[in-house]
Amino acid sequence: MRIVHEVFGLRATGGLNIPSASLWLDGLPRQGIAFRSDLERLPRRLHRRLCSRVLAELLGNRAGQPLAMPYETPFNLGSMTVELLPAGSGLGASLMRMQLEGRSVLYAASAQPDRLPTSSPLSVVPADILVLDASLAVEPQSSCEELRLAVDRQVQRSCAGGGGVVWLVERRALAMDIAHLVGDRLPLYGSHGLRDLARRYQRVQVAVPRIRSFRQRLPEIAHVVWPLDRASTLAGGAAASWPRMVVKERLSEEDLQQQGGLAGLAFSARASGPALDRLIDLFQPVDVVAFGAGAADLCRRQEGGAARMWHLVDDVQLSLV
């Protein structure tokens, strides 16, 4: 494992960036262009952005005037040839393939080998260098199949007379996947923001059921999708006494106790744990550049494998190593 703050034209200086193209990858740029790989990642401020055309439609007016590109359509960004490809982790989520220093580089921070329900399948393409966000490399996470089974169990429980359920979801895009899995089997209610997002999904022909407003009286049996960070706004409402399912990347017993959860699911749309190793097997790169909190663990797991491992750290962190 090699620990660096700059390699193959990539630099970690207050965020991952490519200085030669003035391009920032899922970060807040000081100048230049910011690539946004999925619905949840930074940046959200209104400056020049690059994202997939589908993601731009989901972002709506908040996106300002992004450089919105269709998938599998190469284009020039400065001296680089760039292409956006489906990442498998959510509607509009993208890989970025580019040529840097004469080699093909695939930025795959939002990659997911197990396709989520509303996403296009992960595009597996040749790349010399694979760049991975290893923030969740050692976090225990449920699989996409376990998410589907969890939703099915709660729907069946409700249909058997078990009453309603509130899904408290950390990520907005994942709330749409849960809504898709519930489907038309039960009435579905949600927050204003999630209702608006569901309408955006429907406009790009993705099968997400209608999410109703709380202004309408709740039936005895229904499901609710609600942002986890706004769980307190459900207090005293019609669904306040319903059991809760908490879906969060880093889930703890404290989270469940705090929300009075029926149960919880540690789930991330992006690759985590063994799924990161699967991405390396799928793409078979010569070099892997890993960044994030679990990068050192991923590099150690892959030592002795076919790919050379590079642990990319911020230059301030590097001075402390």
PDB file of C-alpha atoms in Angstrom, residues 16 62 72 78 87 172 176 236 245:
ATOM      1  CA  LEU A  16     -10.548  15.191  -4.379  1.00  0.00           C
ATOM      2  CA  ARG A  62     -31.722  23.888  -7.388  1.00  0.00           C
ATOM      3  CA  GLU A  72     -22.322   6.868 -22.707  1.00  0.00           C
ATOM      4  CA  GLY A  78     -10.533  21.008 -21.295  1.00  0.00           C
ATOM      5  CA  ALA A  87     -23.305   3.688 -11.381  1.00  0.00           C
ATOM      6  CA  ARG A 172     -33.755  10.764  -0.223  1.00  0.00           C
ATOM      7  CA  MET A 176     -37.694   6.329  -3.566  1.00  0.00           C
ATOM      8  CA  GLY A 236     -48.250  14.122  17.663  1.00  0.00           C
ATOM      9  CA  MET A 245     -38.130   1.232  10.573  1.00  0.00           C
TER      10      MET A 245
END
